[in-house]
Amino acid sequence: MSGTTDTKLTTSDGFTEAERAAMKQRAEELRAERGGRKKADNLQAALDAIAAMPDPDRQIAERVHAVVTRVAPDLLAKTWYGMPAYADGKDVVCFFQSADKFDARYATLGFNDAARLDDGDMWATSYAIVAWTDVVEARVEELVSAAVA
């Protein structure tokens, strides 16, 4: 089924076309990083990724970006698998994944191992966002603050 643009169909290797495209984007990001891409270039790449998203994903991603840069100004914006992400200089702490990217029902704010969200023996590392509200903004602020504490 290779060659189709349907994100639900898989190629012969078991990955969807969208997953294969994300892996190619990540490989390009790694090549650019090895080539000495500057912080400003990384920020612009993240902003370009956000701008390319369809509404409402773009609107949510813009708000996530605003919160992360305000609450955790030391995190550096970049792209990760073609999506906006925020790193502590070495590791991606959090990232946004648009619903449209993988034909999902909702956009996702995710946190990696570098985030300090530990809470007992089990805790969430991924959050669905379907609309931006004051309550969502407050929760994202809380999560990002905890992630970098």
Short mmCIF file of C-alpha atoms in Angstrom, two decimals:
data_model
loop_
_atom_site.label_atom_id
_atom_site.label_comp_id
_atom_site.label_asym_id
_atom_site.label_seq_id
_atom_site.Cartn_x
_atom_site.Cartn_y
_atom_site.Cartn_z
CA MET A 1 0.00 0.00 0.00
CA SER A 2 3.04 2.24 -0.20
CA GLY A 3 2.56 5.50 -2.00
CA THR A 4 -0.83 6.37 -0.53
CA THR A 5 -1.37 9.52 1.48
CA ASP A 6 -3.88 7.89 3.86
CA THR A 7 -2.31 8.06 7.32
CA LYS A 8 -4.15 4.93 8.42
CA LEU A 9 -2.72 2.64 5.74
CA THR A 10 0.58 0.95 6.41
CA THR A 11 3.48 0.30 4.11
CA SER A 12 5.15 -3.08 3.83
CA ASP A 13 7.38 -2.29 6.82
CA GLY A 14 4.38 -1.76 9.12
CA PHE A 15 4.59 2.03 9.41
CA THR A 16 1.91 4.42 8.20
CA GLU A 17 2.84 7.03 5.63
CA ALA A 18 2.55 9.71 8.35
CA GLU A 19 4.91 7.77 10.62
CA ARG A 20 7.42 7.33 7.81
CA ALA A 21 7.22 11.07 7.03
CA ALA A 22 7.81 11.91 10.73
CA MET A 23 10.87 9.63 10.82
CA LYS A 24 12.26 11.35 7.70
CA GLN A 25 11.66 14.74 9.31
CA ARG A 26 13.52 13.60 12.44
CA ALA A 27 16.46 12.39 10.34
CA GLU A 28 16.61 15.82 8.65
CA GLU A 29 16.51 17.52 12.07
CA LEU A 30 19.42 15.40 13.30
CA ARG A 31 21.46 16.20 10.18
CA ALA A 32 20.79 19.92 10.69
CA GLU A 33 21.81 19.70 14.36
CA ARG A 34 25.08 17.99 13.45
CA GLY A 35 25.63 20.72 10.89
CA GLY A 36 25.51 23.34 13.65
CA ARG A 37 22.02 24.72 13.21
CA LYS A 38 21.69 27.77 15.49
CA LYS A 39 19.15 28.36 18.26
CA ALA A 40 17.44 31.01 16.14
CA ASP A 41 17.10 28.52 13.27
CA ASN A 42 15.62 25.94 15.65
CA LEU A 43 13.13 28.48 16.98
CA GLN A 44 12.16 29.47 13.44
CA ALA A 45 11.70 25.81 12.49
CA ALA A 46 9.33 25.35 15.47
CA LEU A 47 7.39 28.50 14.57
CA ASP A 48 7.18 27.37 10.94
CA ALA A 49 5.86 23.96 12.05
CA ILE A 50 3.18 25.69 14.12
CA ALA A 51 2.25 28.06 11.29
CA ALA A 52 1.83 25.13 8.90
CA MET A 53 -0.78 23.44 11.10
CA PRO A 54 -4.45 23.72 10.26
CA ASP A 55 -6.84 25.33 12.73
CA PRO A 56 -7.60 24.49 15.52
CA ASP A 57 -4.25 22.69 16.00
CA ARG A 58 -2.34 25.84 15.09
CA GLN A 59 -4.24 27.93 17.63
CA ILE A 60 -3.61 25.40 20.41
CA ALA A 61 0.07 25.04 19.45
CA GLU A 62 0.50 28.83 19.50
CA ARG A 63 -0.94 28.96 23.02
CA VAL A 64 1.25 26.03 24.18
CA HIS A 65 4.29 27.81 22.72
CA ALA A 66 3.37 31.03 24.52
CA VAL A 67 2.96 29.23 27.86
CA VAL A 68 6.18 27.24 27.55
CA THR A 69 8.27 30.25 26.60
CA ARG A 70 6.77 32.31 29.45
CA VAL A 71 6.88 29.63 32.18
CA ALA A 72 10.14 27.94 31.16
CA PRO A 73 12.22 30.51 29.24
CA ASP A 74 15.34 28.34 29.53
CA LEU A 75 13.80 25.64 27.33
CA LEU A 76 14.87 25.95 23.70
CA ALA A 77 12.27 25.64 20.97
CA LYS A 78 13.05 23.24 18.12
CA THR A 79 11.30 20.64 16.02
CA TRP A 80 11.16 16.98 16.93
CA TYR A 81 9.69 14.59 14.37
CA GLY A 82 8.48 17.70 12.58
CA MET A 83 6.50 18.98 15.56
CA PRO A 84 7.31 21.85 17.95
CA ALA A 85 9.30 20.72 20.99
CA TYR A 86 11.13 22.32 23.88
CA ALA A 87 14.51 21.08 25.09
CA ASP A 88 16.73 21.73 28.08
CA GLY A 89 19.73 22.03 25.77
CA LYS A 90 20.27 18.29 25.60
CA ASP A 91 16.93 16.48 25.89
CA VAL A 92 13.41 17.25 24.72
CA VAL A 93 11.36 18.00 27.83
CA CYS A 94 7.97 18.53 26.19
CA PHE A 95 6.44 18.53 22.74
CA PHE A 96 3.22 19.28 20.91
CA GLN A 97 1.70 16.90 18.40
CA SER A 98 -1.10 18.15 16.18
CA ALA A 99 -4.18 16.02 15.71
CA ASP A 100 -3.92 16.51 11.96
CA LYS A 101 -0.39 15.06 11.77
CA PHE A 102 -1.52 11.51 12.50
CA ASP A 103 -5.24 11.90 11.79
CA ALA A 104 -5.97 11.75 15.52
CA ARG A 105 -9.04 12.85 17.41
CA TYR A 106 -7.11 15.37 19.53
CA ALA A 107 -3.85 17.29 19.75
CA THR A 108 -1.35 16.13 22.37
CA LEU A 109 1.02 17.80 24.80
CA GLY A 110 3.62 15.22 25.74
CA PHE A 111 6.50 15.06 28.19
CA ASN A 112 9.67 12.99 27.93
CA ASP A 113 11.96 11.50 30.58
CA ALA A 114 13.68 14.84 31.14
CA ALA A 115 10.42 16.25 32.54
CA ARG A 116 10.15 16.05 36.30
CA LEU A 117 6.51 15.01 36.54
CA ASP A 118 7.18 11.95 38.73
CA ASP A 119 4.30 11.24 41.07
CA GLY A 120 4.55 7.93 42.92
CA ASP A 121 4.67 4.70 40.96
CA MET A 122 2.68 5.96 37.95
CA TRP A 123 2.00 9.32 36.28
CA ALA A 124 0.73 10.73 33.01
CA THR A 125 3.20 11.89 30.37
CA SER A 126 0.77 12.79 27.60
CA TYR A 127 -2.29 15.04 27.63
CA ALA A 128 -5.05 15.41 25.04
CA ILE A 129 -6.07 18.98 24.21
CA VAL A 130 -9.22 19.52 22.19
CA ALA A 131 -9.78 23.21 23.00
CA TRP A 132 -7.84 26.01 24.69
CA THR A 133 -9.60 27.37 27.76
CA ASP A 134 -8.49 29.18 30.91
CA VAL A 135 -8.56 25.85 32.77
CA VAL A 136 -6.40 24.20 30.08
CA GLU A 137 -3.95 27.11 30.15
CA ALA A 138 -3.63 26.88 33.94
CA ARG A 139 -3.03 23.12 33.76
CA VAL A 140 -0.40 23.48 31.01
CA GLU A 141 1.36 26.16 33.09
CA GLU A 142 1.31 23.80 36.08
CA LEU A 143 2.68 20.87 34.07
CA VAL A 144 5.46 22.87 32.39
CA SER A 145 6.48 24.43 35.71
CA ALA A 146 6.67 20.97 37.31
CA ALA A 147 8.54 19.55 34.32
CA VAL A 148 11.41 21.99 34.73
CA ALA A 149 11.42 22.23 38.54
#
